Amino acid sequence: MSTTKIVYGLYADDDDLMNGVKAFNDKGIAINEVYTPFPVHGLDKALGLKKTRISDAAFIYALYGVSIGATVTWYVMNHDWPQNIGGKPAFDWAHNMPAFVVPMFELMVFCAAHMMSLTFLVRNKMYPGAPAQNPDPRTTDDKFMMEFITEDVESIKQLLVDTGVEEITVKDA
């Protein structure tokens, strides 16, 4: 029979949470997860999280948007329906490209923003119909929670109390 438990410590303030994270880091106790209602400055560094690659994905999505914009403007203005507008030759997209900067920019922003949002939702399993991963709904409003998976429940509980926790919950793993 396993004695592994999940311990949740609920904090009322983000400063108390950060002090708690620092205290657990000083003791060498691993924090499994932290739930917050809003981003807490410095929490990612305190937890030792790696930099995400969402910015790399955004760059790729932006390139995709620019290439779609360039392809659409070439196709419409030079291949599908060429017109002589203001004396500009329709057969040369490269010389007319400055006129197409705005639609290409808009498609770049559109693709990067929407595809990044979808990537974020899928990567974090927050897509429609996904089960909630949050153990306490109060952490979406005004509370902060640390989660530990441990066999040494009493030392975790004592350190949580020492760092100003409001509520402690222990569940079987």
Coordinates of C-alpha atoms in Angstrom, one line a residue:
M1 CA 0.0 0.0 0.0
S2 CA 1.4 3.3 -1.1
T3 CA 1.7 6.1 1.5
T4 CA 2.2 8.8 -1.2
K5 CA -0.1 11.8 -0.6
I6 CA -0.9 15.0 -2.4
V7 CA -0.7 18.1 -0.2
Y8 CA -2.3 21.4 -1.2
G9 CA -1.4 24.6 0.5
L10 CA -3.8 27.6 -0.2
Y11 CA -2.4 31.1 0.1
A12 CA -4.3 34.4 0.1
D13 CA -1.5 36.6 -1.2
D14 CA 1.0 36.3 -4.0
D15 CA 3.8 37.6 -1.7
D16 CA 3.1 34.9 0.8
L17 CA 3.1 32.4 -2.1
M18 CA 6.5 33.6 -3.3
N19 CA 7.9 33.5 0.3
G20 CA 6.6 29.9 0.5
V21 CA 8.2 28.9 -2.8
K22 CA 11.5 30.4 -1.6
A23 CA 11.3 28.5 1.7
F24 CA 10.6 25.2 0.0
N25 CA 13.4 25.8 -2.5
D26 CA 15.8 26.5 0.5
K27 CA 14.8 23.2 2.1
G28 CA 15.2 21.4 -1.2
I29 CA 11.6 20.2 -1.3
A30 CA 10.2 19.9 -4.8
I31 CA 7.0 21.7 -5.6
N32 CA 4.9 19.7 -8.1
E33 CA 2.6 22.6 -9.3
V34 CA 1.5 26.1 -8.4
Y35 CA -1.9 27.4 -9.3
T36 CA -2.5 31.2 -9.5
P37 CA -5.4 33.4 -10.7
F38 CA -3.0 35.7 -12.6
P39 CA 0.7 35.6 -13.6
V40 CA 3.0 36.2 -10.6
H41 CA 6.2 38.0 -11.5
G42 CA 9.3 35.9 -10.8
L43 CA 7.4 32.7 -10.1
D44 CA 8.7 30.9 -13.2
K45 CA 12.3 31.6 -12.2
A46 CA 11.7 30.6 -8.6
L47 CA 10.2 27.3 -9.7
G48 CA 13.1 26.8 -12.2
L49 CA 10.9 26.5 -15.2
K50 CA 12.5 26.6 -18.7
K51 CA 11.8 29.2 -21.2
T52 CA 8.9 28.3 -23.5
R53 CA 9.2 27.9 -27.2
I54 CA 5.9 29.7 -28.0
S55 CA 7.9 32.7 -29.4
D56 CA 9.6 30.3 -31.9
A57 CA 6.2 29.0 -32.9
A58 CA 5.0 32.6 -33.3
F59 CA 7.8 33.3 -35.7
I60 CA 7.0 30.3 -37.8
Y61 CA 3.3 31.2 -37.8
A62 CA 4.1 34.8 -38.8
L63 CA 6.2 33.5 -41.7
Y64 CA 3.3 31.4 -42.7
G65 CA 1.0 34.4 -42.7
V66 CA 3.4 36.5 -44.7
S67 CA 3.8 33.8 -47.3
I68 CA 0.1 33.4 -47.6
G69 CA -0.3 37.2 -48.0
A70 CA 2.4 37.2 -50.7
T71 CA 0.9 34.3 -52.5
V72 CA -2.6 35.7 -52.4
T73 CA -1.5 39.2 -53.6
W74 CA 0.6 37.7 -56.4
Y75 CA -2.2 35.3 -57.5
V76 CA -4.9 38.0 -57.5
M77 CA -3.0 40.9 -59.0
N78 CA -0.7 39.0 -61.4
H79 CA -2.1 35.7 -62.3
D80 CA -5.8 35.5 -61.9
W81 CA -7.0 39.1 -62.7
P82 CA -4.1 41.3 -63.9
Q83 CA -5.0 44.9 -64.3
N84 CA -3.1 48.0 -65.2
I85 CA -3.7 50.3 -62.2
G86 CA -2.1 53.7 -62.3
G87 CA 0.3 52.6 -65.0
K88 CA 1.9 49.9 -62.8
P89 CA 2.8 46.8 -64.8
A90 CA 0.7 43.8 -63.5
F91 CA 3.3 41.2 -64.5
D92 CA 5.9 42.3 -62.0
W93 CA 4.9 41.6 -58.3
A94 CA 8.3 42.5 -56.9
H95 CA 8.1 46.1 -58.0
N96 CA 4.5 46.4 -56.8
M97 CA 5.2 44.7 -53.4
P98 CA 5.2 47.9 -51.4
A99 CA 1.5 48.3 -52.2
F100 CA 0.9 44.9 -50.7
V101 CA 2.8 45.4 -47.4
V102 CA -0.4 46.2 -45.4
P103 CA -2.3 43.0 -46.3
M104 CA 0.8 40.9 -45.8
F105 CA 1.4 42.5 -42.4
E106 CA -2.2 41.9 -41.4
L107 CA -2.1 38.3 -42.4
M108 CA 1.1 37.9 -40.5
V109 CA -0.4 39.2 -37.3
F110 CA -3.6 37.3 -37.8
C111 CA -1.9 34.0 -38.4
A112 CA 0.6 34.4 -35.6
A113 CA -2.0 35.5 -33.0
H114 CA -4.6 32.9 -33.8
M115 CA -2.3 30.0 -34.3
M116 CA -0.4 30.9 -31.1
S117 CA -3.6 30.9 -29.2
L118 CA -4.6 27.5 -30.5
T119 CA -1.1 26.1 -29.8
F120 CA -1.3 27.4 -26.3
L121 CA -4.7 25.9 -25.7
V122 CA -3.9 22.5 -27.1
R123 CA -0.4 22.3 -25.5
N124 CA -1.9 23.1 -22.0
K125 CA -4.9 20.8 -22.6
M126 CA -7.4 23.7 -22.3
Y127 CA -9.3 23.0 -25.5
P128 CA -13.1 22.9 -25.4
G129 CA -14.4 19.9 -23.6
A130 CA -11.1 19.1 -21.8
P131 CA -11.5 18.2 -18.1
A132 CA -10.5 20.8 -15.6
Q133 CA -7.0 20.4 -14.2
N134 CA -7.5 22.8 -11.3
P135 CA -7.9 21.1 -8.0
D136 CA -9.6 24.1 -6.3
P137 CA -11.8 26.6 -8.2
R138 CA -10.9 29.4 -5.8
T139 CA -7.5 29.6 -7.5
T140 CA -9.2 31.1 -10.6
D141 CA -10.6 33.9 -8.5
D142 CA -8.3 35.2 -5.7
K143 CA -6.3 32.3 -4.1
F144 CA -2.9 30.8 -4.7
M145 CA -2.1 27.1 -4.3
M146 CA 1.0 25.0 -4.1
E147 CA 0.8 21.2 -4.8
F148 CA 3.2 18.6 -3.4
I149 CA 3.4 14.9 -4.0
T150 CA 5.1 13.5 -1.0
E151 CA 5.4 10.7 1.6
D152 CA 6.5 13.2 4.3
V153 CA 3.3 15.0 4.9
E154 CA 4.0 16.4 8.3
S155 CA 7.1 18.3 7.3
I156 CA 5.3 19.8 4.3
K157 CA 2.4 20.8 6.5
Q158 CA 4.7 22.4 9.1
L159 CA 6.6 24.4 6.5
L160 CA 3.3 25.5 4.9
V161 CA 2.1 26.8 8.2
D162 CA 5.4 28.6 8.8
T163 CA 5.0 30.4 5.5
G164 CA 1.5 31.7 6.2
V165 CA -0.8 29.3 4.4
E166 CA -4.5 29.7 4.9
E167 CA -5.7 26.2 4.4
I168 CA -4.0 22.7 3.9
T169 CA -5.7 19.8 2.2
V170 CA -4.2 16.3 2.0
K171 CA -5.5 13.7 -0.5
D172 CA -4.4 10.2 -1.5
A173 CA -2.2 10.2 -4.6

